mmCIF file of C-alpha atoms and ligand atoms in Angstrom:
data_model
loop_
_atom_site.group_PDB
_atom_site.id
_atom_site.type_symbol
_atom_site.label_atom_id
_atom_site.label_comp_id
_atom_site.label_asym_id
_atom_site.label_seq_id
_atom_site.Cartn_x
_atom_site.Cartn_y
_atom_site.Cartn_z
ATOM 1 C CA MET A 1 0.000 0.000 0.000
ATOM 2 C CA LYS A 2 1.222 3.470 -0.861
ATOM 3 C CA TRP A 3 1.109 4.903 2.642
ATOM 4 C CA GLU A 4 3.515 2.249 3.908
ATOM 5 C CA ALA A 5 6.466 4.363 2.802
ATOM 6 C CA ASN A 6 5.578 6.717 5.676
ATOM 7 C CA VAL A 7 5.221 4.064 8.347
ATOM 8 C CA ARG A 8 7.734 3.737 11.196
ATOM 9 C CA LYS A 9 8.661 0.097 10.878
ATOM 10 C CA VAL A 10 9.918 -1.680 13.985
ATOM 11 C CA THR A 11 10.616 -5.210 15.119
ATOM 12 C CA PRO A 12 8.584 -5.439 18.325
ATOM 13 C CA TYR A 13 9.523 -7.044 21.624
ATOM 14 C CA VAL A 14 7.900 -10.463 22.014
ATOM 15 C CA PRO A 15 6.519 -10.959 25.523
ATOM 16 C CA GLY A 16 6.173 -14.429 27.047
ATOM 17 C CA GLU A 17 3.035 -16.368 26.256
ATOM 18 C CA GLN A 18 -0.115 -15.786 28.338
ATOM 19 C CA PRO A 19 -2.021 -19.019 27.601
ATOM 20 C CA LYS A 20 -5.777 -18.962 28.125
ATOM 21 C CA CYS A 21 -6.070 -22.386 29.794
ATOM 22 C CA THR A 22 -6.642 -22.576 33.547
ATOM 23 C CA GLN A 23 -4.974 -25.918 34.282
ATOM 24 C CA MET A 24 -1.344 -25.022 33.719
ATOM 25 C CA ILE A 25 1.929 -24.488 35.486
ATOM 26 C CA LYS A 26 3.049 -21.100 34.332
ATOM 27 C CA LEU A 27 6.793 -20.629 34.782
ATOM 28 C CA ASN A 28 7.468 -18.453 31.745
ATOM 29 C CA THR A 29 7.095 -14.762 32.641
ATOM 30 C CA ASN A 30 8.510 -14.438 36.171
ATOM 31 C CA GLU A 31 5.201 -13.523 37.744
ATOM 32 C CA CYS A 32 4.755 -14.023 41.463
ATOM 33 C CA PRO A 33 2.866 -17.289 42.120
ATOM 34 C CA TYR A 34 1.073 -15.784 45.141
ATOM 35 C CA PRO A 35 -1.448 -12.935 45.156
ATOM 36 C CA PRO A 36 -0.597 -9.487 46.530
ATOM 37 C CA SER A 37 -1.447 -8.470 50.103
ATOM 38 C CA PRO A 38 -5.169 -8.589 51.090
ATOM 39 C CA GLY A 39 -4.946 -4.815 51.552
ATOM 40 C CA VAL A 40 -4.595 -4.479 47.779
ATOM 41 C CA ALA A 41 -7.956 -6.198 47.183
ATOM 42 C CA GLU A 42 -9.580 -3.851 49.718
ATOM 43 C CA ALA A 43 -8.040 -0.803 48.065
ATOM 44 C CA ILE A 44 -9.304 -1.879 44.637
ATOM 45 C CA ALA A 45 -12.806 -2.574 46.010
ATOM 46 C CA GLY A 46 -12.740 0.890 47.566
ATOM 47 C CA ILE A 47 -12.611 2.670 44.214
ATOM 48 C CA SER A 48 -16.088 3.949 43.370
ATOM 49 C CA THR A 49 -17.308 4.523 39.833
ATOM 50 C CA GLU A 50 -18.110 8.056 40.953
ATOM 51 C CA GLU A 51 -14.361 8.538 41.377
ATOM 52 C CA LEU A 52 -13.695 7.117 37.919
ATOM 53 C CA ARG A 53 -15.508 10.066 36.354
ATOM 54 C CA LEU A 54 -12.544 12.183 37.270
ATOM 55 C CA TYR A 55 -9.028 12.139 35.860
ATOM 56 C CA PRO A 56 -6.399 10.750 38.217
ATOM 57 C CA ASP A 57 -3.729 12.975 39.784
ATOM 58 C CA PRO A 58 -1.251 13.647 36.944
ATOM 59 C CA GLU A 59 1.542 14.068 39.516
ATOM 60 C CA VAL A 60 0.681 10.712 41.136
ATOM 61 C CA GLY A 61 1.563 12.415 44.408
ATOM 62 C CA GLU A 62 0.130 9.822 46.764
ATOM 63 C CA LEU A 63 2.006 6.864 45.293
ATOM 64 C CA ARG A 64 5.228 8.838 44.872
ATOM 65 C CA GLN A 65 4.987 9.986 48.492
ATOM 66 C CA ALA A 66 4.370 6.404 49.687
ATOM 67 C CA LEU A 67 7.399 5.188 47.701
ATOM 68 C CA ALA A 68 9.514 8.087 48.986
ATOM 69 C CA GLU A 69 8.690 7.179 52.592
ATOM 70 C CA TYR A 70 9.280 3.481 51.978
ATOM 71 C CA TYR A 71 12.720 4.044 50.445
ATOM 72 C CA GLY A 72 13.756 7.004 52.607
ATOM 73 C CA VAL A 73 13.953 9.606 49.834
ATOM 74 C CA THR A 74 11.844 12.634 48.859
ATOM 75 C CA LYS A 75 8.929 12.653 46.446
ATOM 76 C CA GLU A 76 11.066 14.748 44.081
ATOM 77 C CA GLN A 77 13.405 11.756 43.732
ATOM 78 C CA VAL A 78 10.612 9.404 42.597
ATOM 79 C CA PHE A 79 9.072 8.871 39.148
ATOM 80 C CA VAL A 80 6.271 6.355 38.506
ATOM 81 C CA GLY A 81 4.898 4.739 35.381
ATOM 82 C CA VAL A 82 2.716 2.019 33.880
ATOM 83 C CA GLY A 83 5.042 -0.836 34.767
ATOM 84 C CA SER A 84 8.792 -0.396 34.618
ATOM 85 C CA ASP A 85 8.590 -0.897 30.849
ATOM 86 C CA ASP A 86 6.874 2.493 30.677
ATOM 87 C CA VAL A 87 9.415 4.015 33.076
ATOM 88 C CA LEU A 88 12.321 2.552 31.087
ATOM 89 C CA ALA A 89 10.914 3.639 27.718
ATOM 90 C CA THR A 90 10.471 7.190 29.067
ATOM 91 C CA ALA A 91 14.014 7.110 30.434
ATOM 92 C CA PHE A 92 15.417 5.942 27.054
ATOM 93 C CA LEU A 93 13.596 8.806 25.331
ATOM 94 C CA THR A 94 14.758 11.313 27.948
ATOM 95 C CA PHE A 95 18.374 10.434 28.680
ATOM 96 C CA PHE A 96 19.817 8.638 25.672
ATOM 97 C CA HIS A 97 19.796 11.537 23.231
ATOM 98 C CA SER A 98 23.394 11.300 22.031
ATOM 99 C CA ASP A 99 25.331 10.422 18.873
ATOM 100 C CA ARG A 100 27.517 8.155 20.950
ATOM 101 C CA PRO A 101 26.334 4.575 21.511
ATOM 102 C CA LEU A 102 24.210 3.440 24.419
ATOM 103 C CA LEU A 103 25.901 0.419 26.003
ATOM 104 C CA PHE A 104 24.206 -2.684 27.407
ATOM 105 C CA PRO A 105 25.135 -6.365 27.757
ATOM 106 C CA ASP A 106 24.688 -8.668 24.751
ATOM 107 C CA ILE A 107 22.745 -11.100 26.927
ATOM 108 C CA THR A 108 20.110 -9.052 28.744
ATOM 109 C CA TYR A 109 16.489 -7.866 28.751
ATOM 110 C CA SER A 110 15.708 -7.825 25.034
ATOM 111 C CA PHE A 111 13.440 -4.780 25.314
ATOM 112 C CA TYR A 112 16.529 -2.496 25.544
ATOM 113 C CA GLU A 113 17.405 -3.143 21.925
ATOM 114 C CA VAL A 114 13.772 -2.663 20.843
ATOM 115 C CA TRP A 115 13.544 0.781 22.504
ATOM 116 C CA ALA A 116 16.922 1.819 21.094
ATOM 117 C CA GLU A 117 15.676 0.884 17.608
ATOM 118 C CA LEU A 118 12.283 2.558 18.126
ATOM 119 C CA PHE A 119 13.818 5.839 19.299
ATOM 120 C CA GLY A 120 16.742 5.760 16.841
ATOM 121 C CA ILE A 121 19.322 5.608 19.643
ATOM 122 C CA PRO A 122 22.737 4.324 18.491
ATOM 123 C CA TYR A 123 23.743 1.356 20.668
ATOM 124 C CA GLU A 124 26.299 -1.387 21.172
ATOM 125 C CA ARG A 125 25.723 -4.733 22.807
ATOM 126 C CA VAL A 126 28.708 -5.413 25.046
ATOM 127 C CA PRO A 127 29.619 -9.117 25.376
ATOM 128 C CA LEU A 128 29.371 -10.559 28.875
ATOM 129 C CA LYS A 129 32.314 -12.574 30.181
ATOM 130 C CA GLU A 130 32.190 -16.310 29.582
ATOM 131 C CA ASP A 131 30.733 -16.828 33.075
ATOM 132 C CA PHE A 132 27.928 -14.341 32.194
ATOM 133 C CA HIS A 133 29.343 -11.625 34.466
ATOM 134 C CA ILE A 134 29.667 -7.971 33.416
ATOM 135 C CA CYS A 135 33.217 -6.649 32.963
ATOM 136 C CA ALA A 136 33.351 -3.056 34.324
ATOM 137 C CA GLY A 137 36.301 -2.231 32.045
ATOM 138 C CA ASP A 138 34.104 -2.733 28.964
ATOM 139 C CA TYR A 139 32.000 0.247 30.080
ATOM 140 C CA LYS A 140 34.910 2.665 30.419
ATOM 141 C CA ARG A 141 34.849 4.136 26.940
ATOM 142 C CA GLU A 142 33.038 6.830 25.043
ATOM 143 C CA ASN A 143 29.295 6.221 25.233
ATOM 144 C CA GLY A 144 25.923 7.972 25.303
ATOM 145 C CA GLY A 145 24.575 6.107 28.311
ATOM 146 C CA ILE A 146 24.556 2.712 29.999
ATOM 147 C CA ILE A 147 21.805 0.339 31.098
ATOM 148 C CA PHE A 148 21.821 -3.132 32.620
ATOM 149 C CA PRO A 149 19.597 -5.096 34.979
ATOM 150 C CA ASN A 150 20.845 -6.220 38.385
ATOM 151 C CA PRO A 151 20.311 -9.129 38.818
ATOM 152 C CA ASN A 152 20.683 -9.534 35.071
ATOM 153 C CA ALA A 153 17.916 -11.130 33.028
ATOM 154 C CA PRO A 154 17.695 -13.853 31.869
ATOM 155 C CA THR A 155 20.752 -15.111 33.772
ATOM 156 C CA GLY A 156 19.544 -14.140 37.262
ATOM 157 C CA MET A 157 23.100 -13.215 38.246
ATOM 158 C CA GLU A 158 23.909 -10.414 40.641
ATOM 159 C CA GLU A 159 26.757 -7.947 40.108
ATOM 160 C CA SER A 160 28.505 -6.488 43.153
ATOM 161 C CA ARG A 161 27.834 -3.009 44.454
ATOM 162 C CA GLU A 162 31.556 -2.275 43.905
ATOM 163 C CA LEU A 163 31.352 -3.146 40.208
ATOM 164 C CA ILE A 164 28.214 -1.032 39.730
ATOM 165 C CA GLU A 165 29.693 1.937 41.594
ATOM 166 C CA ASP A 166 32.827 1.604 39.467
ATOM 167 C CA ILE A 167 30.729 1.843 36.268
ATOM 168 C CA VAL A 168 28.569 4.722 37.547
ATOM 169 C CA GLY A 169 31.577 6.649 38.887
ATOM 170 C CA SER A 170 33.557 6.213 35.661
ATOM 171 C CA ASN A 171 30.676 7.598 33.572
ATOM 172 C CA ARG A 172 29.656 10.841 35.283
ATOM 173 C CA ASP A 173 28.925 12.537 31.933
ATOM 174 C CA VAL A 174 26.148 10.117 30.978
ATOM 175 C CA VAL A 175 23.118 8.589 32.702
ATOM 176 C CA VAL A 176 23.538 5.038 33.985
ATOM 177 C CA ILE A 177 20.314 3.080 34.568
ATOM 178 C CA VAL A 178 20.285 0.028 36.822
ATOM 179 C CA ASP A 179 17.122 -2.004 36.219
ATOM 180 C CA GLU A 180 16.409 -3.691 39.542
ATOM 181 C CA ALA A 181 13.293 -5.636 38.463
ATOM 182 C CA TYR A 182 14.409 -8.646 40.533
ATOM 183 C CA VAL A 183 16.435 -7.053 43.318
ATOM 184 C CA ASP A 184 13.978 -7.963 46.118
ATOM 185 C CA PHE A 185 14.700 -11.673 45.696
ATOM 186 C CA GLY A 186 17.982 -11.474 47.580
ATOM 187 C CA ALA A 187 20.279 -9.079 45.707
ATOM 188 C CA ASP A 188 21.797 -5.862 47.031
ATOM 189 C CA SER A 189 20.100 -2.677 45.759
ATOM 190 C CA VAL A 190 22.200 0.324 44.714
ATOM 191 C CA LEU A 191 19.373 2.745 45.578
ATOM 192 C CA SER A 192 21.503 4.455 48.235
ATOM 193 C CA LEU A 193 24.133 5.282 45.588
ATOM 194 C CA THR A 194 21.640 7.713 44.020
ATOM 195 C CA GLU A 195 22.458 10.099 46.899
ATOM 196 C CA LYS A 196 26.099 10.125 45.826
ATOM 197 C CA TYR A 197 25.769 9.982 42.023
ATOM 198 C CA ASP A 198 23.426 12.378 40.201
ATOM 199 C CA ASN A 199 23.867 10.302 37.008
ATOM 200 C CA LEU A 200 22.410 7.090 38.471
ATOM 201 C CA LEU A 201 18.773 6.124 37.926
ATOM 202 C CA VAL A 202 17.485 2.996 39.685
ATOM 203 C CA VAL A 203 14.328 1.415 38.229
ATOM 204 C CA GLN A 204 12.117 -1.106 40.022
ATOM 205 C CA THR A 205 8.704 -2.693 39.488
ATOM 206 C CA PHE A 206 5.654 -4.027 41.362
ATOM 207 C CA SER A 207 5.308 -6.782 38.739
ATOM 208 C CA LYS A 208 7.558 -9.457 40.180
ATOM 209 C CA SER A 209 8.259 -9.239 43.924
ATOM 210 C CA ARG A 210 5.059 -7.318 44.700
ATOM 211 C CA ALA A 211 2.857 -9.731 42.731
ATOM 212 C CA MET A 212 1.122 -7.035 40.697
ATOM 213 C CA ALA A 213 2.141 -7.596 37.069
ATOM 214 C CA GLY A 214 -1.505 -7.144 36.055
ATOM 215 C CA MET A 215 -1.743 -3.722 37.690
ATOM 216 C CA ARG A 216 1.228 -2.179 35.812
ATOM 217 C CA ILE A 217 3.246 -0.154 38.322
ATOM 218 C CA GLY A 218 6.917 0.701 37.946
ATOM 219 C CA PHE A 219 9.087 3.436 39.393
ATOM 220 C CA ALA A 220 12.466 5.106 39.216
ATOM 221 C CA ILE A 221 14.519 6.756 41.943
ATOM 222 C CA GLY A 222 17.294 9.245 41.292
ATOM 223 C CA HIS A 223 18.471 12.831 41.657
ATOM 224 C CA PRO A 224 15.564 15.362 41.536
ATOM 225 C CA LYS A 225 17.039 16.778 38.324
ATOM 226 C CA LEU A 226 16.820 13.360 36.604
ATOM 227 C CA ILE A 227 13.238 12.971 37.817
ATOM 228 C CA SER A 228 12.305 16.445 36.642
ATOM 229 C CA TYR A 229 13.612 15.690 33.122
ATOM 230 C CA LEU A 230 11.651 12.426 33.110
ATOM 231 C CA ASN A 231 8.496 14.336 34.063
ATOM 232 C CA ASP A 232 9.043 16.850 31.254
ATOM 233 C CA VAL A 233 9.042 14.007 28.721
ATOM 234 C CA LYS A 234 6.140 12.218 30.395
ATOM 235 C CA PHE A 235 3.988 15.372 30.361
ATOM 236 C CA SER A 236 4.901 15.850 26.678
ATOM 237 C CA PHE A 237 3.513 12.419 25.889
ATOM 238 C CA ASN A 238 0.705 11.377 28.274
ATOM 239 C CA SER A 239 -0.121 13.268 31.486
ATOM 240 C CA TYR A 240 -2.337 10.560 32.991
ATOM 241 C CA THR A 241 -0.254 7.409 32.896
ATOM 242 C CA MET A 242 -1.357 6.003 36.252
ATOM 243 C CA ASN A 243 -5.041 5.250 36.751
ATOM 244 C CA ARG A 244 -6.856 5.655 40.069
ATOM 245 C CA THR A 245 -7.081 1.935 40.769
ATOM 246 C CA ALA A 246 -3.374 1.380 40.192
ATOM 247 C CA ILE A 247 -2.454 4.298 42.449
ATOM 248 C CA ALA A 248 -4.644 2.996 45.307
ATOM 249 C CA ALA A 249 -3.412 -0.590 44.873
ATOM 250 C CA GLY A 250 0.218 0.502 44.806
ATOM 251 C CA VAL A 251 -0.105 2.535 47.991
ATOM 252 C CA ALA A 252 -1.838 -0.394 49.738
ATOM 253 C CA ALA A 253 0.873 -2.858 48.679
ATOM 254 C CA LEU A 254 3.574 -0.722 50.287
ATOM 255 C CA LYS A 255 1.721 -0.735 53.620
ATOM 256 C CA ASP A 256 1.880 -4.482 54.191
ATOM 257 C CA GLU A 257 5.576 -5.111 54.769
ATOM 258 C CA THR A 258 5.043 -8.357 56.718
ATOM 259 C CA TYR A 259 3.058 -9.954 53.904
ATOM 260 C CA PHE A 260 5.653 -8.787 51.370
ATOM 261 C CA ARG A 261 8.600 -10.230 53.343
ATOM 262 C CA ASN A 262 6.787 -13.536 53.939
ATOM 263 C CA THR A 263 6.001 -13.958 50.248
ATOM 264 C CA LEU A 264 9.600 -13.216 49.282
ATOM 265 C CA GLU A 265 10.853 -15.721 51.838
ATOM 266 C CA ARG A 266 8.590 -18.455 50.452
ATOM 267 C CA ILE A 267 9.755 -17.829 46.886
ATOM 268 C CA ILE A 268 13.422 -17.750 47.881
ATOM 269 C CA GLU A 269 13.043 -21.042 49.806
ATOM 270 C CA THR A 270 11.368 -22.686 46.818
ATOM 271 C CA ARG A 271 14.103 -21.313 44.550
ATOM 272 C CA GLU A 272 16.866 -22.778 46.689
ATOM 273 C CA ARG A 273 15.105 -26.175 46.864
ATOM 274 C CA THR A 274 14.581 -26.104 43.091
ATOM 275 C CA LYS A 275 18.288 -25.346 42.567
ATOM 276 C CA ALA A 276 19.248 -28.397 44.651
ATOM 277 C CA GLU A 277 16.847 -30.666 42.741
ATOM 278 C CA LEU A 278 17.935 -29.381 39.327
ATOM 279 C CA LYS A 279 21.557 -29.965 40.276
ATOM 280 C CA LYS A 280 20.749 -33.584 41.179
ATOM 281 C CA LEU A 281 19.230 -34.005 37.714
ATOM 282 C CA GLY A 282 22.428 -32.784 36.082
ATOM 283 C CA PHE A 283 21.353 -29.258 35.190
ATOM 284 C CA LEU A 284 23.896 -26.436 35.241
ATOM 285 C CA PHE A 285 22.960 -22.824 36.007
ATOM 286 C CA PRO A 286 24.467 -19.578 37.236
ATOM 287 C CA ASP A 287 23.607 -18.819 40.865
ATOM 288 C CA SER A 288 20.310 -16.954 40.670
ATOM 289 C CA LYS A 289 19.360 -14.065 42.952
ATOM 290 C CA SER A 290 16.033 -13.612 41.154
ATOM 291 C CA ASN A 291 12.719 -15.467 40.957
ATOM 292 C CA PHE A 292 13.875 -17.611 38.054
ATOM 293 C CA ILE A 293 16.664 -20.046 37.201
ATOM 294 C CA PHE A 294 18.495 -20.009 33.873
ATOM 295 C CA ALA A 295 19.407 -23.641 33.362
ATOM 296 C CA THR A 296 21.131 -25.787 30.776
ATOM 297 C CA HIS A 297 21.693 -29.542 30.627
ATOM 298 C CA PRO A 298 24.764 -31.120 29.007
ATOM 299 C CA ARG A 299 22.760 -33.990 27.482
ATOM 300 C CA LEU A 300 19.387 -32.414 26.720
ATOM 301 C CA SER A 301 18.185 -30.082 23.998
ATOM 302 C CA ALA A 302 16.614 -27.067 25.694
ATOM 303 C CA LYS A 303 14.231 -26.546 22.809
ATOM 304 C CA SER A 304 12.952 -30.150 22.895
ATOM 305 C CA LEU A 305 12.529 -30.019 26.657
ATOM 306 C CA TYR A 306 10.713 -26.700 26.382
ATOM 307 C CA GLN A 307 8.304 -28.247 23.872
ATOM 308 C CA ALA A 308 7.812 -31.419 25.916
ATOM 309 C CA CYS A 309 6.926 -29.309 28.968
ATOM 310 C CA ARG A 310 4.560 -27.215 26.898
ATOM 311 C CA GLU A 311 2.654 -30.326 25.822
ATOM 312 C CA ARG A 312 2.161 -31.064 29.527
ATOM 313 C CA ASN A 313 0.887 -27.514 30.129
ATOM 314 C CA ILE A 314 4.102 -26.540 31.871
ATOM 315 C CA TYR A 315 5.189 -23.231 30.376
ATOM 316 C CA LEU A 316 8.859 -22.217 30.470
ATOM 317 C CA ARG A 317 10.673 -19.462 28.578
ATOM 318 C CA TYR A 318 12.973 -20.403 25.729
ATOM 319 C CA PHE A 319 15.060 -17.861 23.783
ATOM 320 C CA ASP A 320 16.166 -19.112 20.370
ATOM 321 C CA LYS A 321 19.135 -16.728 20.303
ATOM 322 C CA PRO A 322 22.909 -17.106 19.925
ATOM 323 C CA GLY A 323 24.700 -17.840 23.186
ATOM 324 C CA ILE A 324 21.569 -18.862 25.113
ATOM 325 C CA ARG A 325 19.712 -21.362 22.939
ATOM 326 C CA ASP A 326 20.849 -24.226 25.161
ATOM 327 C CA TYR A 327 19.154 -22.611 28.166
ATOM 328 C CA LEU A 328 15.681 -22.522 29.655
ATOM 329 C CA ARG A 329 14.449 -19.792 31.936
ATOM 330 C CA ILE A 330 12.348 -21.287 34.689
ATOM 331 C CA SER A 331 10.292 -18.937 36.881
ATOM 332 C CA ILE A 332 9.832 -19.992 40.498
ATOM 333 C CA GLY A 333 6.219 -21.062 41.011
ATOM 334 C CA LYS A 334 4.429 -22.413 44.062
ATOM 335 C CA GLU A 335 6.140 -25.224 45.954
ATOM 336 C CA GLU A 336 3.582 -27.797 44.605
ATOM 337 C CA GLU A 337 4.006 -26.545 41.034
ATOM 338 C CA MET A 338 7.773 -26.981 41.222
ATOM 339 C CA HIS A 339 7.259 -30.555 42.532
ATOM 340 C CA ILE A 340 5.124 -31.432 39.511
ATOM 341 C CA PHE A 341 7.647 -29.791 37.176
ATOM 342 C CA LEU A 342 10.622 -31.587 38.762
ATOM 343 C CA ASP A 343 8.774 -34.924 38.640
ATOM 344 C CA PHE A 344 8.148 -34.397 34.961
ATOM 345 C CA LEU A 345 11.857 -33.610 34.434
ATOM 346 C CA LYS A 346 12.848 -36.858 36.203
ATOM 347 C CA HIS A 347 10.605 -38.911 33.915
ATOM 348 C CA TYR A 348 11.744 -37.005 30.852
ATOM 349 C CA ILE A 349 15.416 -37.615 31.633
ATOM 350 C CA GLU A 350 14.815 -41.335 32.303
ATOM 351 C CA GLN A 351 12.976 -41.633 29.008
ATOM 352 C CA GLU A 352 15.796 -39.898 27.136
ATOM 353 C CA ARG A 353 18.294 -42.325 28.687
ATOM 354 C CA GLY A 354 16.185 -45.404 27.933
HETATM 355 C C1 PLP B 1 9.897 -7.825 33.948
HETATM 356 C C2 PLP B 1 10.985 -6.870 33.635
HETATM 357 C C3 PLP B 1 10.751 -5.514 33.408
HETATM 358 C C4 PLP B 1 9.388 -4.909 33.195
HETATM 359 O O1 PLP B 1 8.463 -5.160 34.082
HETATM 360 P P1 PLP B 1 7.117 -4.330 34.174
HETATM 361 O O2 PLP B 1 6.078 -5.386 34.314
HETATM 362 O O3 PLP B 1 6.942 -3.506 32.941
HETATM 363 O O4 PLP B 1 7.309 -3.507 35.379
HETATM 364 C C5 PLP B 1 11.821 -4.663 33.251
HETATM 365 N N1 PLP B 1 13.074 -5.121 33.273
HETATM 366 C C6 PLP B 1 13.353 -6.412 33.436
HETATM 367 C C7 PLP B 1 14.761 -6.857 33.441
HETATM 368 C C8 PLP B 1 12.319 -7.335 33.608
HETATM 369 O O5 PLP B 1 12.591 -8.621 33.719
#
């Protein structure tokens, strides 16, 4: 068609499957297997349709204030968005406006490359070391910005605070974003470094550890100047990103610290038990500090295993990409779900041997 010459053509990010069936073990998109705190349900029920007539607060003051109190910063250091994908996309558009390349690991959250392409940001994918760790030295060269997750996805591996501070401190003339989507599952956050470095933006989400992927809440913490630039871009694009229900649910989630800690503890315990069982079955994996395990098996094809699981309604994530096509990313589900999955693996391996 003639108008196609004027279309912005992009290769979109492909999210993990959301199958419609009810009887399944869903270990493919790193969702929390337990619901959010009961206070969240109450908050959602408390939203009247009368309230929905009105636009939400464009400043999202209540949620930003709740986050500021929770993390011991000021509201002016907090930005919120519709999931961290929205926060990250806004940050790409705001901070990576340079002719020099944005740097991120070659094995990482694949959305980074999609946003760079969408916004026309020059970028380079920096190879990880053979053990999947980041090499700080690779990020000490001319660049237009840096982003990486910690723990990294899909490896689940944590980088040390020293390494991150080294990268942030060596790049004071660009913005460095640390995507802490999985940090609550046992890794060390670099949030406190935002007090020392005005070029560091830390991004987190309610989707994984706070069990609210369906509500779409993400946030960033950094120097007030960074946040103010983010708001300028946000208000140039869509003033009302956060709806009233999401704001109320987010505030309620932050109030129930006991529930949050208990849920995290359960997931971490299941993760550690799953690691031990996978090891017994001959799987190899980097030590995960997230709610998933990135595993490979010396004698099994990851793709075949992925398909065999799928036929049993066990959904895993498989990336048919160089460097990681022998791996499966396995989200940590409920204890019982992991039992069923591990039992299936045992039978599968016996069958393959026989
Ligand atoms: C899940 C994830 C996100 C995005 O999560 P939202 O649901 O949009 O908050 C961002 N970064 C990484 C590394 C993720 O795994």
